PDB file of C-alpha atoms in Angstrom:
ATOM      1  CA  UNK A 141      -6.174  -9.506 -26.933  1.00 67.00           C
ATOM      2  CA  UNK A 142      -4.980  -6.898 -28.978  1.00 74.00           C
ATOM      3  CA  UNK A 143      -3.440  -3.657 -27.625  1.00 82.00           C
ATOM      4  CA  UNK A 144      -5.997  -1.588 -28.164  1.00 80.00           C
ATOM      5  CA  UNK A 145      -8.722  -3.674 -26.633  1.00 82.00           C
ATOM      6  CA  UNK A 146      -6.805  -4.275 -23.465  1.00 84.00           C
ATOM      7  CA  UNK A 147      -6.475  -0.705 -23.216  1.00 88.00           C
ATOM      8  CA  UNK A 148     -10.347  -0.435 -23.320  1.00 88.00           C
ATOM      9  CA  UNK A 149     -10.139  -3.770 -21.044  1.00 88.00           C
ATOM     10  CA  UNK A 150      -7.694  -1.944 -18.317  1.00 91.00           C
ATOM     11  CA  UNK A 151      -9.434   1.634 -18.638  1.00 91.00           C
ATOM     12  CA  UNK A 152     -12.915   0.205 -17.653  1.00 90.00           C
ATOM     13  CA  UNK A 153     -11.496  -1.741 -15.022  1.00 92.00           C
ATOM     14  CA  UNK A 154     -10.085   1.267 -13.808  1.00 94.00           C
ATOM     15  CA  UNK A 155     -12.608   3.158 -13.642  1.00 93.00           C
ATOM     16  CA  UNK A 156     -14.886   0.668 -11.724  1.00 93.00           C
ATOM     17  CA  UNK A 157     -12.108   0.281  -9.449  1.00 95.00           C
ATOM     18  CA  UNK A 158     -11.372   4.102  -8.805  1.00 95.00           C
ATOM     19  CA  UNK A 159     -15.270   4.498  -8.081  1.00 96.00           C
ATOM     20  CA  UNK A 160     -16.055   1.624  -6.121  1.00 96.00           C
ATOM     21  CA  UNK A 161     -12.947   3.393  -3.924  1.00 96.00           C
ATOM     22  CA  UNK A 162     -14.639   6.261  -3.849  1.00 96.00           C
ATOM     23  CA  UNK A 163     -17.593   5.274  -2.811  1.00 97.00           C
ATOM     24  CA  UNK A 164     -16.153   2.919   0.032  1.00 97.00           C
ATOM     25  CA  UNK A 165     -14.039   5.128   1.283  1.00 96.00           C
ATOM     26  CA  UNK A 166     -16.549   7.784   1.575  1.00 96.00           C
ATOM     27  CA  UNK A 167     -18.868   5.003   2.911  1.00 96.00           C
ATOM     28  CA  UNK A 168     -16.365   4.548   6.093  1.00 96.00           C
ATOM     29  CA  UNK A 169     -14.803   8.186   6.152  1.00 95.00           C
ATOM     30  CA  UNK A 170     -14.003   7.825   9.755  1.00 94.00           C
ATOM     31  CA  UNK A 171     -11.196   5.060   8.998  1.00 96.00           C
ATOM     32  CA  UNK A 172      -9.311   8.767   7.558  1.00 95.00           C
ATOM     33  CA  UNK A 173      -9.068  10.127  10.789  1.00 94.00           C
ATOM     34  CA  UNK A 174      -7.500   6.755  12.542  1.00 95.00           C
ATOM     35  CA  UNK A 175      -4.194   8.152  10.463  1.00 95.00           C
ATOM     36  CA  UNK A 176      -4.687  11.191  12.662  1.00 94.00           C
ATOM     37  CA  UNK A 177      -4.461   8.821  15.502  1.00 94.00           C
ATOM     38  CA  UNK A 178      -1.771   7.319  14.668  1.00 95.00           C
ATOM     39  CA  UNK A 179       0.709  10.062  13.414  1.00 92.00           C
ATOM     40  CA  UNK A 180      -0.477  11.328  17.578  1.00 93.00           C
ATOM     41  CA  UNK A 181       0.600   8.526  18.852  1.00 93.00           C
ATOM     42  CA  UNK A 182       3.870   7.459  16.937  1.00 92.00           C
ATOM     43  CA  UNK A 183       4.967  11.414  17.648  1.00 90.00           C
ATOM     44  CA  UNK A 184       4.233  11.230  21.091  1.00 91.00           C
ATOM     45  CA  UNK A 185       6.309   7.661  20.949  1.00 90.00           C
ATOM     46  CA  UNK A 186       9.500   9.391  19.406  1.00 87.00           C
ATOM     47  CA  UNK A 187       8.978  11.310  21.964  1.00 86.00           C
ATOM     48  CA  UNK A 188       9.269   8.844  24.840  1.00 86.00           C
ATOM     49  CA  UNK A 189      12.034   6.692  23.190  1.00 80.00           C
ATOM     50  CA  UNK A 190      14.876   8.602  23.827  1.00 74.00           C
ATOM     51  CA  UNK A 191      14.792   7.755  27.569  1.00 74.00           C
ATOM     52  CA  UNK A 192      15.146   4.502  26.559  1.00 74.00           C
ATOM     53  CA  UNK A 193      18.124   3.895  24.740  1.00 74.00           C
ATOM     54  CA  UNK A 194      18.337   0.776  22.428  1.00 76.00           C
ATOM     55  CA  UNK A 195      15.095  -0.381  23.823  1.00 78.00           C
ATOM     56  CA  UNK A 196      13.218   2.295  23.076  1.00 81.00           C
ATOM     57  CA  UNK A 197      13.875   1.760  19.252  1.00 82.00           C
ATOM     58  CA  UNK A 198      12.478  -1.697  19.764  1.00 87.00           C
ATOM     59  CA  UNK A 199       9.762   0.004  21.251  1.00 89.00           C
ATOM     60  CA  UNK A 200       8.919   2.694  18.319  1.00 90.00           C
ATOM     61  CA  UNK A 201       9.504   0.071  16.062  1.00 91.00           C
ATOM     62  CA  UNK A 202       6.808  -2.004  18.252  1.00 93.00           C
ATOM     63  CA  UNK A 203       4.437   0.642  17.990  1.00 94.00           C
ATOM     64  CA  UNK A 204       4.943   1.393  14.390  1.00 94.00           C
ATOM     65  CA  UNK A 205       4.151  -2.147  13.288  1.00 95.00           C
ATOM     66  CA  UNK A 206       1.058  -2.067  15.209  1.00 96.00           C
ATOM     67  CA  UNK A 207      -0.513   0.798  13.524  1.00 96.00           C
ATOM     68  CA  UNK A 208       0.356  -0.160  10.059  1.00 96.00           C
ATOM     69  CA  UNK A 209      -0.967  -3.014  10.815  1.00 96.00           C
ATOM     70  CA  UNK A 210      -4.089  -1.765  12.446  1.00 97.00           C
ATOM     71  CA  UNK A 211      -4.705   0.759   9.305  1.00 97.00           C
ATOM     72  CA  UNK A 212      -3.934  -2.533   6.967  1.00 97.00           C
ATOM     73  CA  UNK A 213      -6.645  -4.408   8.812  1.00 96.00           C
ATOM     74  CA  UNK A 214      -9.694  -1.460   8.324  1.00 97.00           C
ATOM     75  CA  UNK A 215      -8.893  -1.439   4.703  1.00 97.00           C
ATOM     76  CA  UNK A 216      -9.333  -5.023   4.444  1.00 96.00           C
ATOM     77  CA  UNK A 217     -12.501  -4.566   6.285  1.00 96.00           C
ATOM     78  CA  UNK A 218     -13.571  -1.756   3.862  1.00 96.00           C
ATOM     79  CA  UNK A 219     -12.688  -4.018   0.880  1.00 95.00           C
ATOM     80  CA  UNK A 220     -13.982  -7.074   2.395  1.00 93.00           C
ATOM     81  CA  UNK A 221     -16.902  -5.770   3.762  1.00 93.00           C
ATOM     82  CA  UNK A 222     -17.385  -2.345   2.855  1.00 93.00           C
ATOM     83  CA  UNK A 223     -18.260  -1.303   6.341  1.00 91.00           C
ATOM     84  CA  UNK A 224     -16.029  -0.569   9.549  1.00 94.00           C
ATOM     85  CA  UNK A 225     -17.274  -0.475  13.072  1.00 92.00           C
ATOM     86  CA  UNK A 226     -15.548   0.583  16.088  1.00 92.00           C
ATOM     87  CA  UNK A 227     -15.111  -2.936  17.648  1.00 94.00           C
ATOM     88  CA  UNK A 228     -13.379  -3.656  14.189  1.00 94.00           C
ATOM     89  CA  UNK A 229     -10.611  -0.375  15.246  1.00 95.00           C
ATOM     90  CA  UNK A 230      -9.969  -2.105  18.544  1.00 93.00           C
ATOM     91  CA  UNK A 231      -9.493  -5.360  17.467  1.00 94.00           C
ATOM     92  CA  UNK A 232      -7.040  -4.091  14.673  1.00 96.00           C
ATOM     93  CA  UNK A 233      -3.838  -3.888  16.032  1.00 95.00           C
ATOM     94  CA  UNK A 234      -3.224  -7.417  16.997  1.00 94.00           C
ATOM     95  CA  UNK A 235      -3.668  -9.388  13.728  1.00 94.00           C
ATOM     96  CA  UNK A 236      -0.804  -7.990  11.562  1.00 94.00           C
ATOM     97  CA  UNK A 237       1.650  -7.104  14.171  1.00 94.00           C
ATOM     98  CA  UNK A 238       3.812  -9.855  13.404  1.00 93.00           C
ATOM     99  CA  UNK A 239       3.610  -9.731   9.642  1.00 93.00           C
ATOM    100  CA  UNK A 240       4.723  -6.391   9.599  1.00 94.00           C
ATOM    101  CA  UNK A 241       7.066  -6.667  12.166  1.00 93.00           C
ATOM    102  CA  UNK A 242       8.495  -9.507   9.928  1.00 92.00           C
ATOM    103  CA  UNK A 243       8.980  -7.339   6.524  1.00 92.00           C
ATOM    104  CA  UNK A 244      10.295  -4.182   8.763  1.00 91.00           C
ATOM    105  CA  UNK A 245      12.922  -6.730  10.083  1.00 91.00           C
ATOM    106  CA  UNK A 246      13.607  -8.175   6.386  1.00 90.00           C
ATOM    107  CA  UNK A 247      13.806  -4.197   5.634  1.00 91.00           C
ATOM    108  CA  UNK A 248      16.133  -3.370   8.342  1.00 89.00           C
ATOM    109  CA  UNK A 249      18.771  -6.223   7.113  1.00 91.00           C
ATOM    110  CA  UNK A 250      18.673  -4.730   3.545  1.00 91.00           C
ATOM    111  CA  UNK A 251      19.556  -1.281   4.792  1.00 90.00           C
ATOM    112  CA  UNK A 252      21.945  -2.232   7.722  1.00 90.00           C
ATOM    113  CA  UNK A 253      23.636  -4.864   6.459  1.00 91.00           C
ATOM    114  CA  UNK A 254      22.862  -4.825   2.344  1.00 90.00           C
ATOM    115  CA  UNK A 255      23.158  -1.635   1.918  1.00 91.00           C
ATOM    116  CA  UNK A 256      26.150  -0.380   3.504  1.00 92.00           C
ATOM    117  CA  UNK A 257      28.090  -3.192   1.512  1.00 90.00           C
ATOM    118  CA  UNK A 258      26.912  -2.399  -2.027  1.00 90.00           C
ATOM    119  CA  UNK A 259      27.941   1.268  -1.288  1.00 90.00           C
ATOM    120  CA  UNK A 260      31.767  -0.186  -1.003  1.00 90.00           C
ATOM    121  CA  UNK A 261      31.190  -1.425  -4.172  1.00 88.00           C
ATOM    122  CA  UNK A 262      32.290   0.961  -7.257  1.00 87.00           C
ATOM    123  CA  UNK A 263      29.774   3.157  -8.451  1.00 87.00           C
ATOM    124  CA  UNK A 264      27.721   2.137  -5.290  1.00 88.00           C
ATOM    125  CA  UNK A 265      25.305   4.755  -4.717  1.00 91.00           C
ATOM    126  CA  UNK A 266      24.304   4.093  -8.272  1.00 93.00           C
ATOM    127  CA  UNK A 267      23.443   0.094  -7.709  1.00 92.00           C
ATOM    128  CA  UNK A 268      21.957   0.738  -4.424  1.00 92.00           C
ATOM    129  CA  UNK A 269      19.637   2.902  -5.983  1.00 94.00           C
ATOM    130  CA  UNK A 270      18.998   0.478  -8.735  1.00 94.00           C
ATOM    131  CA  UNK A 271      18.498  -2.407  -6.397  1.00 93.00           C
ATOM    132  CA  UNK A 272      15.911  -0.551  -3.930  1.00 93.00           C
ATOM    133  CA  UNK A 273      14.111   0.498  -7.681  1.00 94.00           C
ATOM    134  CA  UNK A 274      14.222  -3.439  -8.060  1.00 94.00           C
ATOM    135  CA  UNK A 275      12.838  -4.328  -4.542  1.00 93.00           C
ATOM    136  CA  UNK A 276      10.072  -1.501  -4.842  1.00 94.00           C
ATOM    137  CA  UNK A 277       9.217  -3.237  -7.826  1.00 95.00           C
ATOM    138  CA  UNK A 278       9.023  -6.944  -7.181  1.00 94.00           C
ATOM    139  CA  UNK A 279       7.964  -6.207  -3.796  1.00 94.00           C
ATOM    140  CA  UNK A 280       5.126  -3.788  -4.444  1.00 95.00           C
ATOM    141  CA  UNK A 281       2.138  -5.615  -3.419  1.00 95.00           C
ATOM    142  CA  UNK A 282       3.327  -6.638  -0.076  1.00 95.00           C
ATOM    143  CA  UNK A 283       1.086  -4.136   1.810  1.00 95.00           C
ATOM    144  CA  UNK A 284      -2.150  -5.771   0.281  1.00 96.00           C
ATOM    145  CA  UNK A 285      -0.843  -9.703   0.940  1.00 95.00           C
ATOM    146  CA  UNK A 286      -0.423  -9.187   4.671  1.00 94.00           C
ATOM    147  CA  UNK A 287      -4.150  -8.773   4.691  1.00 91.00           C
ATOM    148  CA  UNK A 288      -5.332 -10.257   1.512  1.00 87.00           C
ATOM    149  CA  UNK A 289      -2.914 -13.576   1.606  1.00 79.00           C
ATOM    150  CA  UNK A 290      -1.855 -14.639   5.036  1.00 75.00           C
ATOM    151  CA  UNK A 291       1.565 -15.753   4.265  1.00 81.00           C
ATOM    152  CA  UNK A 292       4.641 -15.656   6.031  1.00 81.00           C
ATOM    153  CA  UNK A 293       7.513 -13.115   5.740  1.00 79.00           C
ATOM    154  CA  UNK A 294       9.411 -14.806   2.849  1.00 83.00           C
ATOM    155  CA  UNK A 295       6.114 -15.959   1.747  1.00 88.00           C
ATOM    156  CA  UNK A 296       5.058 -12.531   1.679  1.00 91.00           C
ATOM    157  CA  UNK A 297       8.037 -11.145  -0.724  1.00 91.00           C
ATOM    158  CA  UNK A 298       7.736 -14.608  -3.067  1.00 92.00           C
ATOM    159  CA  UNK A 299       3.799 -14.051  -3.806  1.00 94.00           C
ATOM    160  CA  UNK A 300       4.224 -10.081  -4.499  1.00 95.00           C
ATOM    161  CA  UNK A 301       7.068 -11.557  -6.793  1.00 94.00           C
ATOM    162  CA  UNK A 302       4.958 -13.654  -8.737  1.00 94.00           C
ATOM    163  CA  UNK A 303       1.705 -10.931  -8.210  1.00 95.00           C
ATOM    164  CA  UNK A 304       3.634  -8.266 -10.003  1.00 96.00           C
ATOM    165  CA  UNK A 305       5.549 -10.818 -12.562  1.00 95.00           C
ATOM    166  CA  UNK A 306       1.745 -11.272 -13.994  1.00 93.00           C
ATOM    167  CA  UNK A 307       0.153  -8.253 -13.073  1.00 94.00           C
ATOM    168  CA  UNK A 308       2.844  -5.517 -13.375  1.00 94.00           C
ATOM    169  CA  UNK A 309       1.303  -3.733 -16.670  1.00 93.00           C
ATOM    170  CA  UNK A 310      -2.064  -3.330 -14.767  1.00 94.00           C
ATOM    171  CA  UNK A 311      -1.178  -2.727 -11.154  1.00 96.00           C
ATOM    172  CA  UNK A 312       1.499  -0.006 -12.083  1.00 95.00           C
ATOM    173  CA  UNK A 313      -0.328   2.222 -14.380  1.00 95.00           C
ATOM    174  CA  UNK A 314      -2.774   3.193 -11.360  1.00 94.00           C
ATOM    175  CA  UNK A 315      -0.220   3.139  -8.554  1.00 94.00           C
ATOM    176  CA  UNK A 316       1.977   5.744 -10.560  1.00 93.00           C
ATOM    177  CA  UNK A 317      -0.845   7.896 -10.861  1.00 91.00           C
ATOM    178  CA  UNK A 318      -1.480   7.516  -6.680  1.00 90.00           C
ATOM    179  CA  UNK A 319       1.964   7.909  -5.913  1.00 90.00           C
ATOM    180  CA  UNK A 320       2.181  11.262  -8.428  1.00 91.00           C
ATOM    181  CA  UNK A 321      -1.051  12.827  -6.826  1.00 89.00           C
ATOM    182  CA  UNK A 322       0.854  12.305  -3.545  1.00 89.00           C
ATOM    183  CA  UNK A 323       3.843  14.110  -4.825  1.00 89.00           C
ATOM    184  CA  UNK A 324       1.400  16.981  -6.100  1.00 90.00           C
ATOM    185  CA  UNK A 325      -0.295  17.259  -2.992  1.00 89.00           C
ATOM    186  CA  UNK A 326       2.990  16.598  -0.716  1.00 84.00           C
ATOM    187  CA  UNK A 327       4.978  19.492  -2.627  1.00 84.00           C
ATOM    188  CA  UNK A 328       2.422  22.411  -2.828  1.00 82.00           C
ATOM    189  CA  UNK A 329       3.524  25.399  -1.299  1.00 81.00           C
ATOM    190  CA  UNK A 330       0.992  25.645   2.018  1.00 75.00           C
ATOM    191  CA  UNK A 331       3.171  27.954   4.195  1.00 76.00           C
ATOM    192  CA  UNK A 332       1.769  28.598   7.802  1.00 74.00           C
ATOM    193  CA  UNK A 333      -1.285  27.147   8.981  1.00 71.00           C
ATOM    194  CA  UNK A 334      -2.070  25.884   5.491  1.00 76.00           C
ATOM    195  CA  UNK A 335       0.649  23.106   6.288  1.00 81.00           C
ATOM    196  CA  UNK A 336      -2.489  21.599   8.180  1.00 83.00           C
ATOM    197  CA  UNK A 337      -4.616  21.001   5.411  1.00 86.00           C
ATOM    198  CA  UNK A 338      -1.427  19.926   3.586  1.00 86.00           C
ATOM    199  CA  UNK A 339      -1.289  17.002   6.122  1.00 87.00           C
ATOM    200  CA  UNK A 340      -4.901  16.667   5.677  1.00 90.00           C
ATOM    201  CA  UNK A 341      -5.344  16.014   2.296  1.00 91.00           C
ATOM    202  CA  UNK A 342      -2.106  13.914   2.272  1.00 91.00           C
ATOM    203  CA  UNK A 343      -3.743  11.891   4.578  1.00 93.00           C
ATOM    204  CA  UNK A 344      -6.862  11.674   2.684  1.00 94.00           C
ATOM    205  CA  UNK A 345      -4.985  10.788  -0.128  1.00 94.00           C
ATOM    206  CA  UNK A 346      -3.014   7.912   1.613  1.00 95.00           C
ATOM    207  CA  UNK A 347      -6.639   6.496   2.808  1.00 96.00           C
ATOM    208  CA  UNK A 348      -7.977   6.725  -1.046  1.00 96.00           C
ATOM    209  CA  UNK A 349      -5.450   5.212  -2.139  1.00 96.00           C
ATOM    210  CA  UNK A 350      -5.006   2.419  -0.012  1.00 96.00           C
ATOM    211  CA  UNK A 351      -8.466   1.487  -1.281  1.00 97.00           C
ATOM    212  CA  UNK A 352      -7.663   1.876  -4.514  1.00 97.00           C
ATOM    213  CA  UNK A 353      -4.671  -1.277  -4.414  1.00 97.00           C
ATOM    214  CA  UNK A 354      -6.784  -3.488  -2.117  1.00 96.00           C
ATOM    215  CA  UNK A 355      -9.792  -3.242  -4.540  1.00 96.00           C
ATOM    216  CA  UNK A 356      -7.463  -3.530  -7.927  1.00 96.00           C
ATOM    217  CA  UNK A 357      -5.320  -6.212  -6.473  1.00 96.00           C
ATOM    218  CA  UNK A 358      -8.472  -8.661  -5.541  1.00 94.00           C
ATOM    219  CA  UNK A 359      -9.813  -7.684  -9.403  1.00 92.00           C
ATOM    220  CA  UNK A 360      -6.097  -8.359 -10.395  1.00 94.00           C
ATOM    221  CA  UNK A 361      -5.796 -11.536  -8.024  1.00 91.00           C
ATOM    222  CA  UNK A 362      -8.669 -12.957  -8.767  1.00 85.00           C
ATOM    223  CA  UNK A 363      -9.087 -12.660 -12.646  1.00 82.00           C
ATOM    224  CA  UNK A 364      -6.918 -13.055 -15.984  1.00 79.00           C
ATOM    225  CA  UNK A 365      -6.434 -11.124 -18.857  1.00 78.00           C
ATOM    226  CA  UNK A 366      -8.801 -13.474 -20.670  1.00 77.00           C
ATOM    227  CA  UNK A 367     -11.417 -13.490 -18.203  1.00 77.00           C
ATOM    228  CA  UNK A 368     -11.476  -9.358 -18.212  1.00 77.00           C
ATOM    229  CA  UNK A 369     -11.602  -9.385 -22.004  1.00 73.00           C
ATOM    230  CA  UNK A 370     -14.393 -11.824 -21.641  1.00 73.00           C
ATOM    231  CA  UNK A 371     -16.347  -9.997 -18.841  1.00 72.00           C
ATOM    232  CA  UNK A 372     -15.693  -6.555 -21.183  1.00 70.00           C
ATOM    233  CA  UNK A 373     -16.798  -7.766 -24.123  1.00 69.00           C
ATOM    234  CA  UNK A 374     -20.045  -9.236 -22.402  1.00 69.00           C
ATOM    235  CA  UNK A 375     -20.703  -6.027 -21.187  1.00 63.00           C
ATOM    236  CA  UNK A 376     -20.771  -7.041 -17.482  1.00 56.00           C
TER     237      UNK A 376
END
C-alpha cells in the first residue's frame, strides 16, 4: 500500500470511527454525567482520608480504582453494545477493580522507586522525562485492554506493547488530536462561574474520547493494513 492510499485508507477509517463515536456517545449521553459522579465522590474521599493516615491513601486509592474502572466498563458497554442501562452502572465497579488496581500499583513502583533513582543519575530530570515519554508510548492502549483483553497486569503492559508496535502510525494520529482538543478546552480562559462549563466540556470531551480509542482500537485490533486497503478499495 502506497503512502498515499493508506492515507485515504486511515482518513476513511477515521472518519467512520469519529462518527460512529458520535453517534454512540450521544446514543448513551447519560454515561457523561457518571464522571460528575465520580469527581463527587473521589472529592468528598480526599476529603475523608486525612483522618486516616496511611490507610486512608489505601483507601482513596481503593476508591479511585473503582471508578476508573466503573467508567472503563460503560464504555465497553457502549462499544460492545451501544446501549447502557442503569443495572449496567451498578454492576460496574466490581469487574475492573483489580486490573486497575494492578497497573496503579505497577505505576506507583515506577514513580516511588524508578523514578527517584534515575533522578540521581546525571542529567536525570532529562531521562526521566524521556523514559515516562517511552512508557506513555508503549503503554498507551492499556486503558482499552483492561476491558477489551482480559489480561493480567504484566499481561496488560506486554499486549499494549505489541498493540502499539503494529498499530502506532494509526492509533496516534487520532489520540494526538484528542489529547490537543483537551489541552484547548483545559487552557481557555473561563474565569468565574465559566470554570463550570470548563469542567463540563472537559468532561464531555474525556467521555468522546474514550469512545473514540475503544471503537479505533477494536477496528485496529481486529483488522490489518491489508484487510483495510481491501475493505477501502471494495468500497465497504
Amino acid at each position: 500500500m502506497n503512502p498515499w492510499e493508506w492515507f485515504q485508507v486511515t482518513t476513511r477509517m477515521y472518519w467512520r470511527v469519529f462518527r460512529e463515536a458520535g453517534v454512540l456517545a450521544l446514543a448513551n449521553w447519560p454515561v457523561l454525567a457518571t464522571l460528575f459522579v465520580y469527581s463527587a465522590v473521589m472529592a468528598l474521599t480526599l476529603r475523608l482520608v486525612g483522618f486516616f493516615g496511611m490507610a486512608g491513601g489505601f483507601l482513596f486509592a481503593l476508591v479511585s480504582a473503582a471508578c476508573t474502572g466503573s467508567f472503563l466498563y460503560l464504555v465497553e458497554m457502549i462499544v460492545r453494545t451501544s446501549k447502557v442501562s442503569m443495572n449496567d452502572f451498578r454492576s460496574s465497579f466490581v469487574p475492573y477493580l483489580s486490573d486497575v488496581l494492578g497497573v496503579s500499583f505497577l505505576s506507583w513502583i515506577f514513580f516511588m522507586v524508578v523514578a527517584p533513582a534515575l533522578l540521581t543519575m546525571p542529567d536525570g530530570v532529562i531521562l526521566l522525562l524521556f523514559v515516562q515519554f517511552v512508557l506513555f508510548v508503549l503503554f498507551n492502549a492499556v486503558p482499552e485492554l483492561i476491558y477489551l483483553g482480559h489480561f493480567s497486569s504484566i499481561g496488560l503492559l506486554r499486549e499494549s506493547y505489541v498493540f502499539i508496535s503494529v498499530n502506532w502510525i494509526e492509533w496516534f494520529p487520532a489520540n494526538l488530536l484528542a489529547l490537543g482538543l483537551l489541552y484547548a478546552i483545559w487552557a481557555l480562559p473561563m474565569p468565574g462561574v465559566l470554570e463550570y462549563l470548563q469542567v463540563a466540556l472537559v468532561n464531555l470531551a474525556i467521555y468522546f474520547v474514550a469512545v473514540m480509542r475503544g471503537i479505533l482500537f477494536i477496528e485496529l485490533y481486529n483488522s490489518n493494513s491489508r484487510g483495510r486497503a481491501f475493505k477501502y478499495r471494495s468500497g465497504a
